[in-house]
mmCIF file of C-alpha atoms in Angstrom:
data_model
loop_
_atom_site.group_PDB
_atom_site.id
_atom_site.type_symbol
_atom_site.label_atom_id
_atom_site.label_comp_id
_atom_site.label_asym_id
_atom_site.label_seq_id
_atom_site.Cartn_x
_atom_site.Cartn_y
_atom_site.Cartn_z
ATOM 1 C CA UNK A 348 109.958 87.362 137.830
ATOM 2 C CA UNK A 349 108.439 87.606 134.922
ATOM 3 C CA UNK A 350 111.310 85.696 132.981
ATOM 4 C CA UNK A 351 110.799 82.746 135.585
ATOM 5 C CA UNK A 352 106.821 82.723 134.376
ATOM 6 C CA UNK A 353 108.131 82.542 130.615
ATOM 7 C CA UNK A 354 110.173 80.077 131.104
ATOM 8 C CA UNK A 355 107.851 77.912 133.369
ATOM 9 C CA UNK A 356 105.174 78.721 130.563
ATOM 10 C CA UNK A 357 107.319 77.464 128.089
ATOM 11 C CA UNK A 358 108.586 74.324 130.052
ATOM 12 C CA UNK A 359 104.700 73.116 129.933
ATOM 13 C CA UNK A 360 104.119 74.013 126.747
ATOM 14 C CA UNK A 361 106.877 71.955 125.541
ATOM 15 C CA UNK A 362 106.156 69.182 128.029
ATOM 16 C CA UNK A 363 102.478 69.284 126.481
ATOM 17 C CA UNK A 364 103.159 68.914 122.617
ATOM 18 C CA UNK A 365 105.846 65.866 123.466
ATOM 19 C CA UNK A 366 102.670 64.330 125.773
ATOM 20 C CA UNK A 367 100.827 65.262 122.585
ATOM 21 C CA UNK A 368 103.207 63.802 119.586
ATOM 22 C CA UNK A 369 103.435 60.176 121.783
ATOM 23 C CA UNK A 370 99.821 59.524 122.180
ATOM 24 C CA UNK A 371 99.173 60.943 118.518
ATOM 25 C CA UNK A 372 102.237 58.566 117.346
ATOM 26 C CA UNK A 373 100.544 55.400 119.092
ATOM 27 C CA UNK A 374 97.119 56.200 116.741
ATOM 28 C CA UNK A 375 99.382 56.070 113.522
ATOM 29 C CA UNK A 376 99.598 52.320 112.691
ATOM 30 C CA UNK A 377 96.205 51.384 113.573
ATOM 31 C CA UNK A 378 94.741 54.768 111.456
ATOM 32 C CA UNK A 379 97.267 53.670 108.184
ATOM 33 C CA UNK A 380 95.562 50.210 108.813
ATOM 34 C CA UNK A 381 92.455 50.902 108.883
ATOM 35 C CA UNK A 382 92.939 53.626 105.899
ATOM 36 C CA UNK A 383 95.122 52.281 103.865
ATOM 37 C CA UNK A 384 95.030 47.934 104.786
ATOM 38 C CA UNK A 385 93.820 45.110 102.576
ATOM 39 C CA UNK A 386 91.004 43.700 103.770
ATOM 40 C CA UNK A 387 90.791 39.867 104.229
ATOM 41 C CA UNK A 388 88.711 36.595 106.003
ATOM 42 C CA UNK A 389 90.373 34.503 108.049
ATOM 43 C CA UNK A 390 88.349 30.833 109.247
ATOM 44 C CA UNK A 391 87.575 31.272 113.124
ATOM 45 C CA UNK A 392 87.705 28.528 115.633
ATOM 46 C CA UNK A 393 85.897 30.591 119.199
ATOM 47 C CA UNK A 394 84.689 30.411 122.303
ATOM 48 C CA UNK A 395 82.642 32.698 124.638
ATOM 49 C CA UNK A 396 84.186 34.122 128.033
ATOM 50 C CA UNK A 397 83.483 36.829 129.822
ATOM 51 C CA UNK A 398 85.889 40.012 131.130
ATOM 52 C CA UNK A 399 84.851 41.604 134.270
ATOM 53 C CA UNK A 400 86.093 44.860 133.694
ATOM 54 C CA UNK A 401 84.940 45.124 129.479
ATOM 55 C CA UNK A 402 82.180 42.941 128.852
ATOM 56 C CA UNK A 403 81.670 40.083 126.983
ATOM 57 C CA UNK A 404 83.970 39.016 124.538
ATOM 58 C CA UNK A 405 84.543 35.975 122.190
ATOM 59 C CA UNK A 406 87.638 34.683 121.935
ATOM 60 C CA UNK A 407 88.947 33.757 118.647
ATOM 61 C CA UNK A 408 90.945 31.024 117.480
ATOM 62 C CA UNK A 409 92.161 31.015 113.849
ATOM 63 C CA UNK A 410 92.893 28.245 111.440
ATOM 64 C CA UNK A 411 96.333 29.806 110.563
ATOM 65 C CA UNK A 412 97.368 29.923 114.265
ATOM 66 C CA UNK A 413 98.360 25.867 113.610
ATOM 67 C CA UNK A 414 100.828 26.287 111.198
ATOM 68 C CA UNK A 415 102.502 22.680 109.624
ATOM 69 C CA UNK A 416 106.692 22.310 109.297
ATOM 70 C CA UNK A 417 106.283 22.325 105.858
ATOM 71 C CA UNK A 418 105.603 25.781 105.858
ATOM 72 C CA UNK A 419 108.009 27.098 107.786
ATOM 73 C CA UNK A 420 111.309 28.607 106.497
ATOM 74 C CA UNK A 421 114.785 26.512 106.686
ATOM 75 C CA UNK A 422 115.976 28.979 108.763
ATOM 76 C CA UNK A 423 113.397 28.673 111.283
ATOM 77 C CA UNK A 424 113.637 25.286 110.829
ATOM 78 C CA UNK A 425 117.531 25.476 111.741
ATOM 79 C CA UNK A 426 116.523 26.895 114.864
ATOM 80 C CA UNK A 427 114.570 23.510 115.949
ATOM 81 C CA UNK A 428 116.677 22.715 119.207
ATOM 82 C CA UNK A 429 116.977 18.839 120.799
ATOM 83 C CA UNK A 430 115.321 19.830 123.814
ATOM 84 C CA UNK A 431 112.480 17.188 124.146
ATOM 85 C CA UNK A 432 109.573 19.463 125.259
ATOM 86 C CA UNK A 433 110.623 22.797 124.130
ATOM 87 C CA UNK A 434 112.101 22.002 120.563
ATOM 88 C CA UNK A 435 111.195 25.589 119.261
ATOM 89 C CA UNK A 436 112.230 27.453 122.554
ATOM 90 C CA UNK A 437 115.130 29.530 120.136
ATOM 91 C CA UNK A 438 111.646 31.020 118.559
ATOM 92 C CA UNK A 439 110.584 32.427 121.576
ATOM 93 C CA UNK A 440 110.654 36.602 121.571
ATOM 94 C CA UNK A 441 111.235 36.361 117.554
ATOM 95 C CA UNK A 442 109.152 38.052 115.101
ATOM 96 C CA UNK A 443 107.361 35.733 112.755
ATOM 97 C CA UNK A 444 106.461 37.135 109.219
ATOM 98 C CA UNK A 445 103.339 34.687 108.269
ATOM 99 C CA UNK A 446 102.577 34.875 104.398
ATOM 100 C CA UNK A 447 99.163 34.742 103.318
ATOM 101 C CA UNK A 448 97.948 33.653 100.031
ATOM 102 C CA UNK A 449 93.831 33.774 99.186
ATOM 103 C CA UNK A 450 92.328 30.401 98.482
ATOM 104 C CA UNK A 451 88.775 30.896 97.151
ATOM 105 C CA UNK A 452 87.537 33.477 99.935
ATOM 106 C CA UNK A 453 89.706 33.473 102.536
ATOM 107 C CA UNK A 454 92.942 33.622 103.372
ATOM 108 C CA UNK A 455 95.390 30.713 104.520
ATOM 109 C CA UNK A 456 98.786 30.380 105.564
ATOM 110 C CA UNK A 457 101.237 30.098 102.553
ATOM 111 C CA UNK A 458 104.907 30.201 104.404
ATOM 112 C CA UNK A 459 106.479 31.531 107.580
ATOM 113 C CA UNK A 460 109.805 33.356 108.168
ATOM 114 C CA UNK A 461 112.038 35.497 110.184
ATOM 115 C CA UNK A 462 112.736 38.029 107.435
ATOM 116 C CA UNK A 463 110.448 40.509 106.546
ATOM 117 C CA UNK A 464 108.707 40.065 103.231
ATOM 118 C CA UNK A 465 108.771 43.282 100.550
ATOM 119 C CA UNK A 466 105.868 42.572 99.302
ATOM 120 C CA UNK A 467 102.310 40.242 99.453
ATOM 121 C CA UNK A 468 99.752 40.048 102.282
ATOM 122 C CA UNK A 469 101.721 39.092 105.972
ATOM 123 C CA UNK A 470 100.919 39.128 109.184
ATOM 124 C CA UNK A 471 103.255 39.734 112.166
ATOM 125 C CA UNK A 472 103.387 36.542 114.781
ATOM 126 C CA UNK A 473 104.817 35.321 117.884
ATOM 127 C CA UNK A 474 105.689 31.603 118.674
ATOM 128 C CA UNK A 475 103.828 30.055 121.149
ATOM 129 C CA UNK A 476 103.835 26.424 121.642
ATOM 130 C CA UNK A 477 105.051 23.217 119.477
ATOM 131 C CA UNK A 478 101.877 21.057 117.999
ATOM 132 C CA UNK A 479 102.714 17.319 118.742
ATOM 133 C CA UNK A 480 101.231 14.203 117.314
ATOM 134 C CA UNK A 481 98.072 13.367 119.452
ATOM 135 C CA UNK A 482 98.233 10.029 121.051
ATOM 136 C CA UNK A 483 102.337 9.744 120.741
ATOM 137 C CA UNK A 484 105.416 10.440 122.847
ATOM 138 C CA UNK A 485 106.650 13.964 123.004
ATOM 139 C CA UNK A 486 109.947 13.294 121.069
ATOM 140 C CA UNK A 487 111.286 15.392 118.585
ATOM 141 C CA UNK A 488 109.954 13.233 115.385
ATOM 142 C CA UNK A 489 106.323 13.659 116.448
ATOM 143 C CA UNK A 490 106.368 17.244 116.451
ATOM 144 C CA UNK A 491 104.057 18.360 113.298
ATOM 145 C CA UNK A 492 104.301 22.149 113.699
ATOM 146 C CA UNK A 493 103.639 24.905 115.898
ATOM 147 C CA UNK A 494 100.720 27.864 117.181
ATOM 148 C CA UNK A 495 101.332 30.876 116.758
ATOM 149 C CA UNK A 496 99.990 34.712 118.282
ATOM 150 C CA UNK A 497 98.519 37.015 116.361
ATOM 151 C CA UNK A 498 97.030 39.876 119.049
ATOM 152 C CA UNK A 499 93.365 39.071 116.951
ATOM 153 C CA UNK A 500 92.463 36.937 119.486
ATOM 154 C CA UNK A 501 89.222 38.731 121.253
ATOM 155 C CA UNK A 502 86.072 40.283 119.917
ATOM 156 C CA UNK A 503 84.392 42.568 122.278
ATOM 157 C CA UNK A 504 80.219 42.144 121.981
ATOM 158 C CA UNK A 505 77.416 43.491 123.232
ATOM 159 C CA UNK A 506 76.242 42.109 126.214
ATOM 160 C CA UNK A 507 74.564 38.345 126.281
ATOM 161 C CA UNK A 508 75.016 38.476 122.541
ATOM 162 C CA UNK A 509 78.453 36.142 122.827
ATOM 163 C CA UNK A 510 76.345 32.829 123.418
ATOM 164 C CA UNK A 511 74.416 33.515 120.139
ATOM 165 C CA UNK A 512 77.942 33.798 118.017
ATOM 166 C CA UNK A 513 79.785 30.820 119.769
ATOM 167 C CA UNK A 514 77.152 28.636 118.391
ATOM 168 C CA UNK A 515 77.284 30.064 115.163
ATOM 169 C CA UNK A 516 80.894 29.676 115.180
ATOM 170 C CA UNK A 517 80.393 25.825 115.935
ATOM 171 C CA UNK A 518 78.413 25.786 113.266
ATOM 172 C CA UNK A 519 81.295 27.259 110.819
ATOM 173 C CA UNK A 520 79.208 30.053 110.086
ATOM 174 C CA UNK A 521 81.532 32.980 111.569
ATOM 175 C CA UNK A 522 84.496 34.236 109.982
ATOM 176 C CA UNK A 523 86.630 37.277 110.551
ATOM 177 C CA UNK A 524 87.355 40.187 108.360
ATOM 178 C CA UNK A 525 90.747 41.825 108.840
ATOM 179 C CA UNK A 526 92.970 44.486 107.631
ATOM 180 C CA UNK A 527 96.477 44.361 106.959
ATOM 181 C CA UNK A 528 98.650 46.512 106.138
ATOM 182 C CA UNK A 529 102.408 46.179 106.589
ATOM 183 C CA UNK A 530 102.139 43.325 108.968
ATOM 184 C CA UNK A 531 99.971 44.773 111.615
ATOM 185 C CA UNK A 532 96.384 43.770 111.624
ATOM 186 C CA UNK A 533 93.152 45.423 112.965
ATOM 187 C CA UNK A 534 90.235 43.366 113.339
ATOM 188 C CA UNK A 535 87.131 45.077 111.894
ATOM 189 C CA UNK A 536 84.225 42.375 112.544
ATOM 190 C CA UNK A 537 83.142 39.014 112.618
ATOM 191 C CA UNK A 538 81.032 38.001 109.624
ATOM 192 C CA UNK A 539 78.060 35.640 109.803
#
């Protein structure tokens, strides 16, 4: 009997400290971040919503979310399909490496690729839509880039404060300060 409690005892135990390891394995990233990340501004484009469950929250657009052909890669560029409405749909589920370079204060989008750079200030994307030519056909010449995701897309306030920041914003008097640090990004505040 008391062989079947050890060995129950030491069944939890073990269950416990794997429990344990995973949840203490999911703080790594954003601790090394946070820790160890450069810290940079990025120019904010936001509006104000509201979440029922967490409050009110602004949510951010950035400038380097539009991101021109020229600066993407020729491989990414390879990957442009004929499909009239969907020309970047091979991009879809593929990590984007987005290169940042610092012009005057903040931080802008120098080039985009599929590769991983080795060194330099990047951020980790996903494609989301192609950006057309206003006012023309969708056809594959009027295409002019494309938006991408960047999970830094909402700013949890305090309560009835979001109205006050979304004008601000309008204003182009909100940025966002962000640390990097191997491609993964924590946003640490908006700056007024």
């Amino acid at each position: 009997m008391k062989k079947l409690i050890k060995k129950r005892g030491f069944k939890y135990l073990v269950s416990f400290l794997i429990l344990f390891f995973i949840l203490f394995a999911m703080t790594i990233q954003p601790m090394m971040t946070d820790l160890q990340g450069e810290e940079i501004l990025i120019k904010t484009k936001p509006f104000d919503p509201r979440d029922l469950f967490r409050g009110d929250y602004v949510q951010l657009h950035y400038e380097i979310n539009d991101i021109s052909l020229e600066q993407l890669d020729n491989e990414i560029l390879k990957l442009k399909d004929q499909e009239e409405y969907n020309i970047f749909k091979n991009l879809e589920g593929k990590k984007l490496y987005v290169r940042l370079k610092k012009n005057r204060k903040f931080h802008e989008v120098d080039g985009v690729t599929l590769i991983k750079p080795k060194e330099g200030i990047f951020l980790v994307a996903k494609y989301k839509y192609a950006l057309w030519d206003e006012n023309k056909e969708y056809k594959n010449s009027n295409v002019r880039g494309i938006n991408v995701d960047y999970t830094l897309d909402k700013y949890f306030v305090s309560e009835n404060t979001g109205d006050e920041l979304e004008k601000k914003a309008r204003n182009g008097e909100v940025f966002v300060k962000v640390k990097v640090y191997k491609g993964y990004s924590l946003l640490k505040e908006i700056v007024e």
